[in-house]
PDB file of C-alpha atoms in Angstrom:
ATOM      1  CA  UNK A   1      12.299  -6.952 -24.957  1.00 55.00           C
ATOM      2  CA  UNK A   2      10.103  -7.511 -22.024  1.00 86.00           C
ATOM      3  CA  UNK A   3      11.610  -5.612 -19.290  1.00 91.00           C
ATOM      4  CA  UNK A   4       9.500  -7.736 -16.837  1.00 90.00           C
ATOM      5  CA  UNK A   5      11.199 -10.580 -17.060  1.00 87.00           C
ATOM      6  CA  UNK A   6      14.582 -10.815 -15.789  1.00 87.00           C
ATOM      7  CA  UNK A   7      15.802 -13.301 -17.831  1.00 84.00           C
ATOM      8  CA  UNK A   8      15.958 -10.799 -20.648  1.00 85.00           C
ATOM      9  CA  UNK A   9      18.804  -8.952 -18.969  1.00 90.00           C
ATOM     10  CA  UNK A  10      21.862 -11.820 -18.651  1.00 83.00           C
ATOM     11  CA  UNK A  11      24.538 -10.045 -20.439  1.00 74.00           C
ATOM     12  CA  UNK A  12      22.967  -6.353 -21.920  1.00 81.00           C
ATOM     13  CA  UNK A  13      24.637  -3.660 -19.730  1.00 91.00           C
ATOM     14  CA  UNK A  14      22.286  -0.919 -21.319  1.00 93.00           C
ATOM     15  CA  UNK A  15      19.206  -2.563 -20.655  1.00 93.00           C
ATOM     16  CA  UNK A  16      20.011  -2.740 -17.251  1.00 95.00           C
ATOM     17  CA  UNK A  17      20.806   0.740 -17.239  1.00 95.00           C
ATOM     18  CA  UNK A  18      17.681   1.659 -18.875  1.00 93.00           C
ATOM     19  CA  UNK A  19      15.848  -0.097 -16.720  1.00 95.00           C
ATOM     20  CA  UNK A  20      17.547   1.571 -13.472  1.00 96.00           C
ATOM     21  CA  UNK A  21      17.130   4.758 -15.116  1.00 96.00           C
ATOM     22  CA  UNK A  22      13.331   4.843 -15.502  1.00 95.00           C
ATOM     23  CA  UNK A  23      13.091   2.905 -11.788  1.00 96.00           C
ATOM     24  CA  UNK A  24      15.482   5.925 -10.517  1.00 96.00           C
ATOM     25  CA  UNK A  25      12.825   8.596 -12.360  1.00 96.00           C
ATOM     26  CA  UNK A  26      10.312   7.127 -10.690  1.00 96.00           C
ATOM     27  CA  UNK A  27      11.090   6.783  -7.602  1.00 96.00           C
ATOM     28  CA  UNK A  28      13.061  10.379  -7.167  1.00 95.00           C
ATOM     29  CA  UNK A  29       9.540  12.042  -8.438  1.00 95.00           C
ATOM     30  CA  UNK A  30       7.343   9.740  -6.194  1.00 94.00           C
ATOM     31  CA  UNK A  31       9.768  10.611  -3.465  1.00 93.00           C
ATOM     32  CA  UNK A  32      10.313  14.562  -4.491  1.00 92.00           C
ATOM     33  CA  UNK A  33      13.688  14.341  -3.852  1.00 91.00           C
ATOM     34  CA  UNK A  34      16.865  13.037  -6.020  1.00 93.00           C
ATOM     35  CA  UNK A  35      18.565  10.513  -4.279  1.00 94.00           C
ATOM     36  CA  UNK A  36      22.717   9.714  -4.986  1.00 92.00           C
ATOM     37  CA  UNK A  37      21.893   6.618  -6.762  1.00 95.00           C
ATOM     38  CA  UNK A  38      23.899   6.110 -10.360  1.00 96.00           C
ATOM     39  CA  UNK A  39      22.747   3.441 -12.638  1.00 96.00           C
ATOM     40  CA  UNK A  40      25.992   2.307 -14.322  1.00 96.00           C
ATOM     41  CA  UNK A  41      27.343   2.108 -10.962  1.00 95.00           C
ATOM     42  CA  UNK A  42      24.163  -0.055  -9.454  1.00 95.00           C
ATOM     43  CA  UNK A  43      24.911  -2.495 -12.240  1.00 95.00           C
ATOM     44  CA  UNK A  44      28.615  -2.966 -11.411  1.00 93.00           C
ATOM     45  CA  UNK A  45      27.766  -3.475  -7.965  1.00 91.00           C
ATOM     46  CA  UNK A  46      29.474  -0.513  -6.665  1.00 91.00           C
ATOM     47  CA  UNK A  47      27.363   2.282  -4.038  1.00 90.00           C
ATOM     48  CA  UNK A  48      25.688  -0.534  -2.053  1.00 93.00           C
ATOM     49  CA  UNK A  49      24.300   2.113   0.321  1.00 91.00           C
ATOM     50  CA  UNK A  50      22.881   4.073  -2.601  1.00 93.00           C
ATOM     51  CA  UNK A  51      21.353   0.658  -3.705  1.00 95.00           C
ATOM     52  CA  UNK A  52      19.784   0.141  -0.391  1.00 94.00           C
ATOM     53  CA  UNK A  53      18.552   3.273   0.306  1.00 94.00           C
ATOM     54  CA  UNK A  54      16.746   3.142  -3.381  1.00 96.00           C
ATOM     55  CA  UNK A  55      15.080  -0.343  -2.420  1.00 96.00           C
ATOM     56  CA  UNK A  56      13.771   1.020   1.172  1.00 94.00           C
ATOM     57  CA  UNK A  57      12.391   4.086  -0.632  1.00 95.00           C
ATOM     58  CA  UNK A  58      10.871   2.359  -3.739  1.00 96.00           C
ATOM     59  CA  UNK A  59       9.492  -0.257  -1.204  1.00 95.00           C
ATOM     60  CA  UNK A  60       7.901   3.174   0.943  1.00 94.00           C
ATOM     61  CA  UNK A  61       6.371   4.295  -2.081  1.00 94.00           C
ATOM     62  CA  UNK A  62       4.780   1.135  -3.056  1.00 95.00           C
ATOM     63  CA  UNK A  63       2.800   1.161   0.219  1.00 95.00           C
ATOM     64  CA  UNK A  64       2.298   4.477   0.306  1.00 94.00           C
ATOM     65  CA  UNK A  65      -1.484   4.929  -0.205  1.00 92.00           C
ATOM     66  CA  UNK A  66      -1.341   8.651  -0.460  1.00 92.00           C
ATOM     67  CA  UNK A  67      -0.134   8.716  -3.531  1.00 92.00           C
ATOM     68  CA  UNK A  68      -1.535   7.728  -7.402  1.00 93.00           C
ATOM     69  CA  UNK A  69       0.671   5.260  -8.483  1.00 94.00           C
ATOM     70  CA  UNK A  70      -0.513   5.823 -12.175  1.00 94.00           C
ATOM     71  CA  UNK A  71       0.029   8.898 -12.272  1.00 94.00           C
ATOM     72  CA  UNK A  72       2.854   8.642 -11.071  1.00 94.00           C
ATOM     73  CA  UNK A  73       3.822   6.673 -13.667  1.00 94.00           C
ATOM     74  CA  UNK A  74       2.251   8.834 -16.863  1.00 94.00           C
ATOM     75  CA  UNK A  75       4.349  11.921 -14.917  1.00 94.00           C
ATOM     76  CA  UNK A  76       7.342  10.269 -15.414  1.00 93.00           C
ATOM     77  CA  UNK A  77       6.396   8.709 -18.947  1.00 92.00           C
ATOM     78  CA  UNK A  78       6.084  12.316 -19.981  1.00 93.00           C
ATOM     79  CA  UNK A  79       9.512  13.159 -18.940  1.00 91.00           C
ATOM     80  CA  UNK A  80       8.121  16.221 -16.211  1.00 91.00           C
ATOM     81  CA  UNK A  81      10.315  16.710 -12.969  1.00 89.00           C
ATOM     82  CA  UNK A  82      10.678  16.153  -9.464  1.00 91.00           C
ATOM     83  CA  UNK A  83       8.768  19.450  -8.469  1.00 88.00           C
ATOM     84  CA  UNK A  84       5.814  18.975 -11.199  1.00 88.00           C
ATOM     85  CA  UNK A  85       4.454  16.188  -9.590  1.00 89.00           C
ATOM     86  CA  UNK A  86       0.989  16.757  -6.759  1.00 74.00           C
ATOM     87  CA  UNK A  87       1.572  14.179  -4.133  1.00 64.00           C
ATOM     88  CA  UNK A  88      -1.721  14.595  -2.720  1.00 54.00           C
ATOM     89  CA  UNK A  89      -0.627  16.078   0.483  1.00 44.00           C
ATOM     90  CA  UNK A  90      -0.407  19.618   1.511  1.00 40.00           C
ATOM     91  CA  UNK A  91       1.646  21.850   0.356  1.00 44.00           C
ATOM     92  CA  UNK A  92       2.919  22.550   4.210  1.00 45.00           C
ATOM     93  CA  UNK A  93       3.345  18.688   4.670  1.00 50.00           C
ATOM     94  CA  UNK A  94       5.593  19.051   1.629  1.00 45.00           C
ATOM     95  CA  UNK A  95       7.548  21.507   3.029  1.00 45.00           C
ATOM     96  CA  UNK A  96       8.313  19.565   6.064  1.00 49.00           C
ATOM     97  CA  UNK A  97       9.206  16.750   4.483  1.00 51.00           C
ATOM     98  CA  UNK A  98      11.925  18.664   2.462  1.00 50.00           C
ATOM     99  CA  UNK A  99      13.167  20.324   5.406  1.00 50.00           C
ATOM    100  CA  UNK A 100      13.222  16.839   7.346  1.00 52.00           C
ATOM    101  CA  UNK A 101      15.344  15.662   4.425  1.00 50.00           C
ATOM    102  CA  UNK A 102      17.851  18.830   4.065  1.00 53.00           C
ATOM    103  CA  UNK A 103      17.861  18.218   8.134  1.00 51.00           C
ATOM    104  CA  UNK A 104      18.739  14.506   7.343  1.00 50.00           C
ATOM    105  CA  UNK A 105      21.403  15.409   4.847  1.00 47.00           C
ATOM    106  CA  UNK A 106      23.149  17.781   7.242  1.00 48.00           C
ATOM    107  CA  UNK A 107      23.127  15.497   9.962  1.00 48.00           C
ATOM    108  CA  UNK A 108      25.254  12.715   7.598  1.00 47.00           C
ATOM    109  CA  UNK A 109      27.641  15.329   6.689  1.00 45.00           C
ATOM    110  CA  UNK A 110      28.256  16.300  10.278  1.00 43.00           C
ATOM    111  CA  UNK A 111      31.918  15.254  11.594  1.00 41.00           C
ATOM    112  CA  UNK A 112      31.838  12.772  13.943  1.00 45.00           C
ATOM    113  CA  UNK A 113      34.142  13.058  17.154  1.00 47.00           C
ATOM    114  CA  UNK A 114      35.678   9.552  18.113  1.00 48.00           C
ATOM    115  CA  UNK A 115      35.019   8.507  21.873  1.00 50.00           C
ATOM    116  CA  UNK A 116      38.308   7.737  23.887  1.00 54.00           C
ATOM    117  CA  UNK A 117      37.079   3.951  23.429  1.00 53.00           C
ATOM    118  CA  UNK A 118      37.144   4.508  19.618  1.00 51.00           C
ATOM    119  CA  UNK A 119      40.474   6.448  19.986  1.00 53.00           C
ATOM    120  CA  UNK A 120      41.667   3.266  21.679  1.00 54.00           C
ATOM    121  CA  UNK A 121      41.325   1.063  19.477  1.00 53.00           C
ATOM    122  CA  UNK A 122      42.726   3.020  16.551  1.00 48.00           C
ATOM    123  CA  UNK A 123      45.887   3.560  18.103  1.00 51.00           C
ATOM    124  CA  UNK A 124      46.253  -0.032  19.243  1.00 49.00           C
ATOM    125  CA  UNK A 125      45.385  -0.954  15.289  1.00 46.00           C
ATOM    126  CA  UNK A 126      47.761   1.829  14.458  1.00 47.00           C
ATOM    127  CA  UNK A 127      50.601   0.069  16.406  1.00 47.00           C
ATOM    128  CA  UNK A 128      49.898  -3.303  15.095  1.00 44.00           C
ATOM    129  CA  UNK A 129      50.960  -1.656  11.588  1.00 44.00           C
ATOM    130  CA  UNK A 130      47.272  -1.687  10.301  1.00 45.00           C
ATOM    131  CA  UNK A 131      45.804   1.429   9.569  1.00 48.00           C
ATOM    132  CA  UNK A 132      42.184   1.886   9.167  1.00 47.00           C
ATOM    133  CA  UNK A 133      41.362   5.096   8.163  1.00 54.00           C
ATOM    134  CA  UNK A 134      38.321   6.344   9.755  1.00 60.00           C
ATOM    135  CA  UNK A 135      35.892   7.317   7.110  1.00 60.00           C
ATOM    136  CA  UNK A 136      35.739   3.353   6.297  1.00 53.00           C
ATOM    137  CA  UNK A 137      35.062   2.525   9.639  1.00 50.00           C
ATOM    138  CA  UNK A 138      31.818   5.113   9.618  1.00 56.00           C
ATOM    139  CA  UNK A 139      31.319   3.512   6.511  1.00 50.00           C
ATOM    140  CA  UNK A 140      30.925  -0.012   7.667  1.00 48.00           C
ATOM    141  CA  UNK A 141      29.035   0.792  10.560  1.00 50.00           C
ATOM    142  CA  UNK A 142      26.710   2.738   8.302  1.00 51.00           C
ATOM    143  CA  UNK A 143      26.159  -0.260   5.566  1.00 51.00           C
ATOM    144  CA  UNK A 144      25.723  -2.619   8.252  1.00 54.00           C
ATOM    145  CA  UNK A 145      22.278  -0.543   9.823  1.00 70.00           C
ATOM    146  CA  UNK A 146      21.600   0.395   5.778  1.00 78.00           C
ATOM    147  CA  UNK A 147      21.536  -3.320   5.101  1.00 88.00           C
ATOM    148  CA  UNK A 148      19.228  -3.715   8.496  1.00 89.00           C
ATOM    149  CA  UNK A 149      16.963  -1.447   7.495  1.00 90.00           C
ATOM    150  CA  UNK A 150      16.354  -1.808   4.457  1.00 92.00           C
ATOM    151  CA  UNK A 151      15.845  -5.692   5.204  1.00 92.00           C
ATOM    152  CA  UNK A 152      13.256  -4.874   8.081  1.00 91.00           C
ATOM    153  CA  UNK A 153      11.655  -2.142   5.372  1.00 91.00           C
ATOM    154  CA  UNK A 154      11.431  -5.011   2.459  1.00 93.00           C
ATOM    155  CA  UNK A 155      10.607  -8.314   4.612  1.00 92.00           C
ATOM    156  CA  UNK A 156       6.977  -6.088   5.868  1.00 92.00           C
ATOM    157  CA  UNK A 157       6.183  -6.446   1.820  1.00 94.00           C
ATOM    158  CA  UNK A 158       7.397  -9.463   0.691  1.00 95.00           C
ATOM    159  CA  UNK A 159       9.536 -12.484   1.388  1.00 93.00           C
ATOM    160  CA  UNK A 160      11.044 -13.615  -1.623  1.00 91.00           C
ATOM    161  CA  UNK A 161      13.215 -12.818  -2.728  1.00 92.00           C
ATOM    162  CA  UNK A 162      15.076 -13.375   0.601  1.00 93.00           C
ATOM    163  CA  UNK A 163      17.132  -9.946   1.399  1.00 93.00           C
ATOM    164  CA  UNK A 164      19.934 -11.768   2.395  1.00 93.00           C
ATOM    165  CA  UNK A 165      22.923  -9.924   3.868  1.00 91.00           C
ATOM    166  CA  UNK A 166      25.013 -11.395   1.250  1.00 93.00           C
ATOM    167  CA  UNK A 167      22.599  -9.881  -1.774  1.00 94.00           C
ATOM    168  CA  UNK A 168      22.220  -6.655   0.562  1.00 93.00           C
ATOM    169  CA  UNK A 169      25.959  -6.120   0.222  1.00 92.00           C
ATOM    170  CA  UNK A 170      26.274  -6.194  -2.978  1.00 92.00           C
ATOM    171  CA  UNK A 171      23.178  -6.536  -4.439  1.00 94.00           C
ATOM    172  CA  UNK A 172      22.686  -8.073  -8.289  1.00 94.00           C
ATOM    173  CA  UNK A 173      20.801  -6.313 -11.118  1.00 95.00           C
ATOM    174  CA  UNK A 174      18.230  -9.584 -10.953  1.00 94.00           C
ATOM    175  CA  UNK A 175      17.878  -9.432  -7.250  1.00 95.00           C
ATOM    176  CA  UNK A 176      16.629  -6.177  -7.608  1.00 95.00           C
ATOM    177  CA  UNK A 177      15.111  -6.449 -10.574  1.00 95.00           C
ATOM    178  CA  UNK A 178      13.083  -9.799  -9.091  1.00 95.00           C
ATOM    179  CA  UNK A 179      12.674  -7.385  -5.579  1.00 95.00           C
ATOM    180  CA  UNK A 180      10.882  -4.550  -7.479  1.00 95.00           C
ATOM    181  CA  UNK A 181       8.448  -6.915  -9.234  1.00 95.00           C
ATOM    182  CA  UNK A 182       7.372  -8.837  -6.114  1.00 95.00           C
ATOM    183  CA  UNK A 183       6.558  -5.452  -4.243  1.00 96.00           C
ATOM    184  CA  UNK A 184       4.957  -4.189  -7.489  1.00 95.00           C
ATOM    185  CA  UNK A 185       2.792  -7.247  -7.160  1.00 95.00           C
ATOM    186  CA  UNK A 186       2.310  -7.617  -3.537  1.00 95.00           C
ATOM    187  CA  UNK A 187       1.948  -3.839  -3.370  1.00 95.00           C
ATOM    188  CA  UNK A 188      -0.657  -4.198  -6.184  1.00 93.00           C
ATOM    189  CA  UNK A 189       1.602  -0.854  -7.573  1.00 94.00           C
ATOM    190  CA  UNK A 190       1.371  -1.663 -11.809  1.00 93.00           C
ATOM    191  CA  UNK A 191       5.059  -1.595 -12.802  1.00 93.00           C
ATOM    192  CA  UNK A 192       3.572  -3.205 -16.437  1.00 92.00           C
ATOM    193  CA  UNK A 193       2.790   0.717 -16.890  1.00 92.00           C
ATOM    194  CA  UNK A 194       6.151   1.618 -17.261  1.00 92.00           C
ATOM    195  CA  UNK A 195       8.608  -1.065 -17.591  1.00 91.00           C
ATOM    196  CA  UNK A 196       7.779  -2.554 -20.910  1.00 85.00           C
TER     197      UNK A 196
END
């Protein structure tokens, strides 16, 4: 099967997944970090924010001019991990970055303590007999600037596909299979190398 083409991928669940799999290799060594992202659930459509936040950092990569995109690419055709991969950069600028990113990480787990506004309005919704509990609220605030971002982070590569809010939401194994292969092209990063 040509995994190029995403017409080859209408109704086979585990070629999707294998697809997603080596995209989610390859970006998590080009990025030296594992991100949260599962492919089973990407192809049900479930972890939208997961989704996004594996689009903005593929996209990153793809521009990123420090680092060999084919060798990238042979690392992770040899199977080696996250920590055997040379970025090209320092070894101090890599431990910055990681410390940015364990920094980053403890910031989103950090509680957040509701303003009297905020308070407000959840006990007027509370006395209209709807109850919104307040870890969905964070998390629709959070996938609407995900969605933003990764929209401003994808539109400075390419413009079609269109990152739609719609296809940000929720987005579609052949939106983001068609979204990878117009920043591999635009980005001039040789996805032929490793999706077959």
């Amino acid at each position: 099967m040509d995994e190029l083409d995403s017409s080859n991928y209408k109704d086979g669940k585990t070629a999707k997944i294998a697809f997603l799999q080596k995209l989610i290799s390859l970006v998590n060594v080009g990025n030296g970090v594992a991100l949260e992202v599962s492919p089973t659930k990407i192809v049900s459509g479930l972890e939208p924010l997961n989704t996004n936040i594996l689009l903005r950092t593929f996209g990153k990569l793809a521009i990123d001019k420090s680092i060999d995109h084919n060798a990238l690419i042979q690392h992770c055709l040899a199977g080696k991990g996250i920590d055997e991969f040379q970025r090209g950069k320092s070894g101090e600028d890599v431990v910055h970055e990681q410390a940015a990113a364990e920094a980053s990480t403890q910031d989103n787990d950090a509680t957040l303590i509701p303003s009297d506004e905020d308070t407000n309005e959840v006990a007027a919704m509370k006395s209209t007999k709807v109850i919104i509990p307040d870890t969905i609220m964070e998390q629709l605030k959070a996938c609407n600037e995900d969605i933003e971002q990764t929209r401003e982070m994808i539109s400075k590569i390419v413009s079609k596909p269109k990152c739609s809010d719609k296809l940000l939401s929720k987005p579609p194994f052949r939106f983001i299979h068609d979204l990878l292969m117009g920043i591999g092209k635009a980005t001039e990063f040789d996805l032929g190398m490793i999706f077959r």
